[in-house]
Amino acid sequence: MSWQTYVDEQLLCDIDGQRLAAAAILGHDGAVWAQSEPFPEVKPEEITAVINDFDEPGSLAPTGLFLGGTKYMVIQGEPGAVIRGKKGSGGVTIKKTSLAIIIGIYEEPMTPGQCNMVVERLGDYLLEQGF
């Protein structure tokens, strides 16, 4: 399965009639492996900050999480594995695997829990596959 197929079929799937607003799979170096059409153009320093937070959990909390220039307030996640952010009625979930980071961005009426489930389920599967 191609990385784009993972984005199109796994991350952008319907959950109770809702789906992510945007999604992407990136390498730890920030290289985009696959992304949905409306995914924001992320800056290298934004991805570096995300990777640093996985290595040093809590490092994003004081400044916030930025993706494509949009600032998200960092909320409870799983140190070293999952970063969650909130902005207004939407937010973001980022799951780290051995080789990639999976990013899902949601807007209402999708809930944070639905976004977490979609992103983390794919991340767990890729970890099991050695990615």
Short mmCIF file of N, CA and C in Angstrom, two decimals:
data_model
loop_
_atom_site.label_atom_id
_atom_site.label_comp_id
_atom_site.label_asym_id
_atom_site.label_seq_id
_atom_site.Cartn_x
_atom_site.Cartn_y
_atom_site.Cartn_z
N MET A 1 0.85 -1.18 0.00
CA MET A 1 0.00 0.00 0.00
C MET A 1 0.90 1.24 0.00
N SER A 2 0.57 2.21 -0.83
CA SER A 2 1.37 3.44 -0.89
C SER A 2 1.05 4.32 0.32
N TRP A 3 1.96 5.24 0.61
CA TRP A 3 1.74 6.16 1.72
C TRP A 3 0.51 7.02 1.45
N GLN A 4 0.31 7.40 0.17
CA GLN A 4 -0.85 8.22 -0.16
C GLN A 4 -2.16 7.45 0.10
N THR A 5 -2.14 6.14 -0.14
CA THR A 5 -3.32 5.32 0.12
C THR A 5 -3.62 5.29 1.62
N TYR A 6 -2.58 5.23 2.45
CA TYR A 6 -2.80 5.30 3.90
C TYR A 6 -3.50 6.61 4.28
N VAL A 7 -3.07 7.71 3.68
CA VAL A 7 -3.71 9.00 3.98
C VAL A 7 -5.15 8.99 3.48
N ASP A 8 -5.34 8.62 2.20
CA ASP A 8 -6.67 8.70 1.58
C ASP A 8 -7.68 7.73 2.18
N GLU A 9 -7.24 6.51 2.51
CA GLU A 9 -8.18 5.49 2.94
C GLU A 9 -8.23 5.26 4.44
N GLN A 10 -7.13 5.48 5.13
CA GLN A 10 -7.10 5.24 6.57
C GLN A 10 -7.32 6.52 7.38
N LEU A 11 -6.58 7.58 7.04
CA LEU A 11 -6.70 8.82 7.82
C LEU A 11 -7.95 9.62 7.45
N LEU A 12 -8.35 9.57 6.20
CA LEU A 12 -9.52 10.35 5.76
C LEU A 12 -10.79 9.51 5.71
N CYS A 13 -10.81 8.42 6.50
CA CYS A 13 -11.99 7.56 6.53
C CYS A 13 -13.12 8.23 7.30
N ASP A 14 -14.34 7.77 7.08
CA ASP A 14 -15.50 8.27 7.81
C ASP A 14 -15.59 7.61 9.18
N ILE A 15 -15.74 8.42 10.22
CA ILE A 15 -15.98 7.94 11.58
C ILE A 15 -17.29 8.58 12.02
N ASP A 16 -18.34 7.79 12.12
CA ASP A 16 -19.66 8.31 12.49
C ASP A 16 -20.05 9.51 11.62
N GLY A 17 -19.74 9.43 10.33
CA GLY A 17 -20.10 10.49 9.41
C GLY A 17 -19.15 11.68 9.41
N GLN A 18 -18.08 11.61 10.19
CA GLN A 18 -17.10 12.70 10.28
C GLN A 18 -15.77 12.23 9.70
N ARG A 19 -14.95 13.20 9.26
CA ARG A 19 -13.61 12.87 8.81
C ARG A 19 -12.66 14.02 9.08
N LEU A 20 -11.37 13.70 9.09
CA LEU A 20 -10.37 14.73 9.35
C LEU A 20 -10.42 15.83 8.29
N ALA A 21 -10.08 17.04 8.70
CA ALA A 21 -10.02 18.16 7.76
C ALA A 21 -8.77 18.05 6.89
N ALA A 22 -7.69 17.52 7.45
CA ALA A 22 -6.42 17.37 6.73
C ALA A 22 -5.57 16.33 7.44
N ALA A 23 -4.69 15.68 6.67
CA ALA A 23 -3.83 14.64 7.26
C ALA A 23 -2.56 14.51 6.44
N ALA A 24 -1.51 14.01 7.10
CA ALA A 24 -0.24 13.79 6.41
C ALA A 24 0.59 12.75 7.15
N ILE A 25 1.50 12.15 6.40
CA ILE A 25 2.53 11.28 6.96
C ILE A 25 3.86 11.88 6.54
N LEU A 26 4.71 12.18 7.51
CA LEU A 26 6.01 12.78 7.25
C LEU A 26 7.10 11.92 7.87
N GLY A 27 8.28 11.98 7.28
CA GLY A 27 9.43 11.33 7.88
C GLY A 27 9.90 12.17 9.07
N HIS A 28 10.73 11.58 9.91
CA HIS A 28 11.26 12.32 11.06
C HIS A 28 12.09 13.52 10.62
N ASP A 29 12.56 13.50 9.36
CA ASP A 29 13.34 14.62 8.83
C ASP A 29 12.45 15.74 8.29
N GLY A 30 11.13 15.55 8.36
CA GLY A 30 10.20 16.55 7.87
C GLY A 30 9.76 16.37 6.44
N ALA A 31 10.36 15.39 5.74
CA ALA A 31 9.97 15.13 4.35
C ALA A 31 8.54 14.60 4.31
N VAL A 32 7.72 15.15 3.42
CA VAL A 32 6.34 14.72 3.29
C VAL A 32 6.30 13.43 2.48
N TRP A 33 5.77 12.36 3.10
CA TRP A 33 5.62 11.08 2.39
C TRP A 33 4.29 11.06 1.65
N ALA A 34 3.27 11.65 2.26
CA ALA A 34 1.94 11.73 1.65
C ALA A 34 1.12 12.73 2.45
N GLN A 35 0.16 13.38 1.77
CA GLN A 35 -0.69 14.34 2.47
C GLN A 35 -2.00 14.51 1.73
N SER A 36 -3.00 15.00 2.47
CA SER A 36 -4.28 15.31 1.85
C SER A 36 -4.15 16.66 1.16
N GLU A 37 -5.09 16.95 0.29
CA GLU A 37 -5.06 18.19 -0.49
C GLU A 37 -4.98 19.45 0.37
N PRO A 38 -5.81 19.61 1.40
CA PRO A 38 -5.75 20.88 2.14
C PRO A 38 -4.72 20.93 3.26
N PHE A 39 -3.79 19.98 3.32
CA PHE A 39 -2.83 19.98 4.43
C PHE A 39 -1.94 21.22 4.33
N PRO A 40 -1.72 21.92 5.46
CA PRO A 40 -0.91 23.15 5.43
C PRO A 40 0.55 22.85 5.09
N GLU A 41 1.20 23.83 4.50
CA GLU A 41 2.63 23.70 4.21
C GLU A 41 3.40 23.94 5.50
N VAL A 42 3.97 22.87 6.04
CA VAL A 42 4.68 22.99 7.32
C VAL A 42 6.11 23.43 7.09
N LYS A 43 6.62 24.16 8.05
CA LYS A 43 8.00 24.65 7.97
C LYS A 43 8.93 23.64 8.64
N PRO A 44 10.16 23.54 8.17
CA PRO A 44 11.11 22.60 8.78
C PRO A 44 11.26 22.80 10.29
N GLU A 45 11.27 24.05 10.74
CA GLU A 45 11.45 24.30 12.17
C GLU A 45 10.24 23.84 12.97
N GLU A 46 9.05 23.81 12.35
CA GLU A 46 7.86 23.32 13.04
C GLU A 46 7.98 21.82 13.27
N ILE A 47 8.46 21.08 12.27
CA ILE A 47 8.63 19.64 12.41
C ILE A 47 9.75 19.33 13.40
N THR A 48 10.83 20.12 13.34
CA THR A 48 11.92 19.93 14.30
C THR A 48 11.41 20.10 15.73
N ALA A 49 10.55 21.10 15.96
CA ALA A 49 10.00 21.33 17.30
C ALA A 49 9.13 20.15 17.74
N VAL A 50 8.36 19.58 16.81
CA VAL A 50 7.53 18.41 17.13
C VAL A 50 8.41 17.22 17.50
N ILE A 51 9.42 16.94 16.69
CA ILE A 51 10.32 15.82 16.97
C ILE A 51 11.02 16.05 18.31
N ASN A 52 11.44 17.28 18.60
CA ASN A 52 12.08 17.58 19.88
C ASN A 52 11.14 17.32 21.05
N ASP A 53 9.84 17.59 20.86
CA ASP A 53 8.88 17.35 21.95
C ASP A 53 8.70 15.86 22.20
N PHE A 54 8.82 15.05 21.15
CA PHE A 54 8.77 13.60 21.36
C PHE A 54 9.98 13.15 22.18
N ASP A 55 11.14 13.76 21.93
CA ASP A 55 12.37 13.41 22.66
C ASP A 55 12.41 14.03 24.06
N GLU A 56 11.85 15.24 24.19
CA GLU A 56 11.80 15.96 25.46
C GLU A 56 10.36 16.39 25.72
N PRO A 57 9.50 15.45 26.17
CA PRO A 57 8.08 15.78 26.35
C PRO A 57 7.86 17.03 27.19
N GLY A 58 6.96 17.89 26.70
CA GLY A 58 6.65 19.12 27.40
C GLY A 58 7.36 20.33 26.84
N SER A 59 8.30 20.14 25.91
CA SER A 59 9.06 21.28 25.39
C SER A 59 8.19 22.22 24.55
N LEU A 60 7.10 21.73 23.97
CA LEU A 60 6.21 22.59 23.18
C LEU A 60 5.20 23.36 24.02
N ALA A 61 4.93 22.88 25.22
CA ALA A 61 3.88 23.47 26.05
C ALA A 61 4.02 24.98 26.25
N PRO A 62 5.22 25.51 26.55
CA PRO A 62 5.32 26.95 26.80
C PRO A 62 5.05 27.81 25.56
N THR A 63 5.44 27.33 24.37
CA THR A 63 5.33 28.14 23.15
C THR A 63 4.14 27.78 22.30
N GLY A 64 3.62 26.58 22.47
CA GLY A 64 2.55 26.09 21.61
C GLY A 64 3.12 25.29 20.46
N LEU A 65 2.24 24.60 19.78
CA LEU A 65 2.59 23.75 18.64
C LEU A 65 2.19 24.51 17.38
N PHE A 66 3.11 24.65 16.45
CA PHE A 66 2.82 25.35 15.20
C PHE A 66 2.87 24.37 14.03
N LEU A 67 1.85 24.46 13.17
CA LEU A 67 1.81 23.69 11.91
C LEU A 67 1.32 24.63 10.82
N GLY A 68 2.15 24.86 9.83
CA GLY A 68 1.77 25.76 8.75
C GLY A 68 1.47 27.15 9.25
N GLY A 69 2.13 27.56 10.33
CA GLY A 69 1.93 28.88 10.89
C GLY A 69 0.74 28.99 11.84
N THR A 70 -0.07 27.93 11.95
CA THR A 70 -1.21 27.93 12.87
C THR A 70 -0.74 27.43 14.23
N LYS A 71 -1.11 28.17 15.27
CA LYS A 71 -0.69 27.82 16.63
C LYS A 71 -1.77 27.02 17.32
N TYR A 72 -1.37 25.89 17.90
CA TYR A 72 -2.25 25.03 18.69
C TYR A 72 -1.74 25.02 20.13
N MET A 73 -2.67 25.06 21.08
CA MET A 73 -2.31 24.91 22.49
C MET A 73 -2.08 23.42 22.73
N VAL A 74 -0.96 23.07 23.30
CA VAL A 74 -0.64 21.66 23.57
C VAL A 74 -1.46 21.19 24.76
N ILE A 75 -2.16 20.06 24.57
CA ILE A 75 -2.95 19.48 25.65
C ILE A 75 -2.42 18.08 25.95
N GLN A 76 -2.99 17.43 26.91
CA GLN A 76 -2.51 16.12 27.36
C GLN A 76 -2.36 15.14 26.20
N GLY A 77 -1.21 14.49 26.15
CA GLY A 77 -0.94 13.47 25.15
C GLY A 77 -0.29 12.28 25.83
N GLU A 78 0.53 11.56 25.09
CA GLU A 78 1.30 10.45 25.66
C GLU A 78 2.76 10.76 25.42
N PRO A 79 3.50 11.11 26.48
CA PRO A 79 4.90 11.52 26.33
C PRO A 79 5.71 10.56 25.47
N GLY A 80 6.37 11.13 24.47
CA GLY A 80 7.21 10.33 23.58
C GLY A 80 6.46 9.60 22.48
N ALA A 81 5.12 9.62 22.50
CA ALA A 81 4.35 8.85 21.52
C ALA A 81 3.27 9.66 20.80
N VAL A 82 2.55 10.51 21.53
CA VAL A 82 1.43 11.26 20.95
C VAL A 82 1.44 12.69 21.48
N ILE A 83 1.28 13.65 20.55
CA ILE A 83 1.12 15.06 20.91
C ILE A 83 -0.27 15.47 20.44
N ARG A 84 -0.99 16.16 21.31
CA ARG A 84 -2.32 16.64 20.95
C ARG A 84 -2.36 18.15 21.13
N GLY A 85 -3.04 18.82 20.20
CA GLY A 85 -3.16 20.27 20.27
C GLY A 85 -4.59 20.69 20.02
N LYS A 86 -4.92 21.87 20.52
CA LYS A 86 -6.29 22.39 20.40
C LYS A 86 -6.22 23.83 19.90
N LYS A 87 -7.14 24.18 19.00
CA LYS A 87 -7.29 25.55 18.53
C LYS A 87 -8.77 25.78 18.27
N GLY A 88 -9.39 26.58 19.11
CA GLY A 88 -10.82 26.83 18.96
C GLY A 88 -11.61 25.53 19.06
N SER A 89 -12.46 25.29 18.06
CA SER A 89 -13.29 24.08 18.07
C SER A 89 -12.62 22.92 17.33
N GLY A 90 -11.37 23.10 16.94
CA GLY A 90 -10.64 22.05 16.24
C GLY A 90 -9.35 21.72 16.95
N GLY A 91 -8.52 20.94 16.26
CA GLY A 91 -7.24 20.58 16.88
C GLY A 91 -6.45 19.65 16.01
N VAL A 92 -5.43 19.05 16.63
CA VAL A 92 -4.50 18.19 15.91
C VAL A 92 -4.05 17.05 16.82
N THR A 93 -3.83 15.89 16.20
CA THR A 93 -3.21 14.75 16.88
C THR A 93 -2.00 14.34 16.06
N ILE A 94 -0.87 14.13 16.72
CA ILE A 94 0.36 13.70 16.04
C ILE A 94 0.87 12.45 16.73
N LYS A 95 1.05 11.39 15.97
CA LYS A 95 1.54 10.11 16.50
C LYS A 95 2.90 9.83 15.89
N LYS A 96 3.85 9.45 16.73
CA LYS A 96 5.20 9.12 16.26
C LYS A 96 5.32 7.62 16.09
N THR A 97 5.88 7.20 14.96
CA THR A 97 6.23 5.79 14.76
C THR A 97 7.75 5.71 14.67
N SER A 98 8.27 4.54 14.37
CA SER A 98 9.72 4.37 14.29
C SER A 98 10.36 5.25 13.22
N LEU A 99 9.66 5.45 12.09
CA LEU A 99 10.22 6.18 10.96
C LEU A 99 9.46 7.43 10.57
N ALA A 100 8.24 7.59 11.08
CA ALA A 100 7.38 8.67 10.60
C ALA A 100 6.63 9.36 11.72
N ILE A 101 6.00 10.47 11.35
CA ILE A 101 5.00 11.08 12.22
C ILE A 101 3.72 11.21 11.40
N ILE A 102 2.61 10.89 12.04
CA ILE A 102 1.31 10.93 11.40
C ILE A 102 0.55 12.10 12.02
N ILE A 103 0.04 12.97 11.16
CA ILE A 103 -0.64 14.18 11.63
C ILE A 103 -2.07 14.19 11.13
N GLY A 104 -3.00 14.38 12.05
CA GLY A 104 -4.41 14.54 11.69
C GLY A 104 -4.92 15.85 12.26
N ILE A 105 -5.56 16.66 11.42
CA ILE A 105 -6.14 17.94 11.83
C ILE A 105 -7.65 17.81 11.72
N TYR A 106 -8.38 18.23 12.75
CA TYR A 106 -9.83 18.12 12.73
C TYR A 106 -10.49 19.46 13.02
N GLU A 107 -11.73 19.55 12.60
CA GLU A 107 -12.61 20.69 12.90
C GLU A 107 -13.93 20.11 13.37
N GLU A 108 -14.70 20.89 14.15
CA GLU A 108 -16.04 20.45 14.53
C GLU A 108 -16.83 20.20 13.25
N PRO A 109 -17.71 19.22 13.22
CA PRO A 109 -18.26 18.48 14.36
C PRO A 109 -17.44 17.25 14.75
N MET A 110 -16.30 16.95 14.07
CA MET A 110 -15.47 15.84 14.52
C MET A 110 -14.97 16.15 15.92
N THR A 111 -14.89 15.12 16.77
CA THR A 111 -14.44 15.32 18.14
C THR A 111 -12.96 15.00 18.28
N PRO A 112 -12.31 15.51 19.33
CA PRO A 112 -10.91 15.16 19.57
C PRO A 112 -10.71 13.65 19.67
N GLY A 113 -11.64 12.96 20.33
CA GLY A 113 -11.52 11.50 20.49
C GLY A 113 -11.56 10.77 19.16
N GLN A 114 -12.39 11.24 18.23
CA GLN A 114 -12.45 10.61 16.91
C GLN A 114 -11.14 10.82 16.16
N CYS A 115 -10.58 12.02 16.23
CA CYS A 115 -9.30 12.31 15.59
C CYS A 115 -8.20 11.44 16.20
N ASN A 116 -8.17 11.38 17.53
CA ASN A 116 -7.16 10.55 18.21
C ASN A 116 -7.26 9.11 17.74
N MET A 117 -8.47 8.58 17.65
CA MET A 117 -8.65 7.18 17.27
C MET A 117 -8.10 6.92 15.86
N VAL A 118 -8.43 7.78 14.91
CA VAL A 118 -8.00 7.58 13.53
C VAL A 118 -6.47 7.63 13.42
N VAL A 119 -5.87 8.67 13.98
CA VAL A 119 -4.43 8.87 13.87
C VAL A 119 -3.66 7.79 14.64
N GLU A 120 -4.07 7.54 15.87
CA GLU A 120 -3.33 6.60 16.71
C GLU A 120 -3.50 5.16 16.24
N ARG A 121 -4.65 4.82 15.68
CA ARG A 121 -4.86 3.47 15.16
C ARG A 121 -3.90 3.19 14.00
N LEU A 122 -3.76 4.15 13.08
CA LEU A 122 -2.82 3.96 11.97
C LEU A 122 -1.39 3.92 12.50
N GLY A 123 -1.08 4.80 13.45
CA GLY A 123 0.27 4.80 14.02
C GLY A 123 0.62 3.49 14.68
N ASP A 124 -0.31 2.94 15.44
CA ASP A 124 -0.07 1.65 16.11
C ASP A 124 0.15 0.54 15.07
N TYR A 125 -0.65 0.56 13.99
CA TYR A 125 -0.51 -0.44 12.93
C TYR A 125 0.87 -0.33 12.27
N LEU A 126 1.29 0.90 11.95
CA LEU A 126 2.60 1.07 11.33
C LEU A 126 3.73 0.66 12.25
N LEU A 127 3.59 0.92 13.54
CA LEU A 127 4.60 0.46 14.50
C LEU A 127 4.70 -1.07 14.49
N GLU A 128 3.55 -1.73 14.45
CA GLU A 128 3.54 -3.19 14.40
C GLU A 128 4.22 -3.71 13.13
N GLN A 129 4.14 -2.95 12.05
CA GLN A 129 4.74 -3.34 10.77
C GLN A 129 6.22 -2.94 10.67
N GLY A 130 6.75 -2.31 11.70
CA GLY A 130 8.15 -1.93 11.71
C GLY A 130 8.43 -0.56 11.12
N PHE A 131 7.40 0.22 10.89
CA PHE A 131 7.58 1.57 10.37
C PHE A 131 7.48 2.58 11.48
#
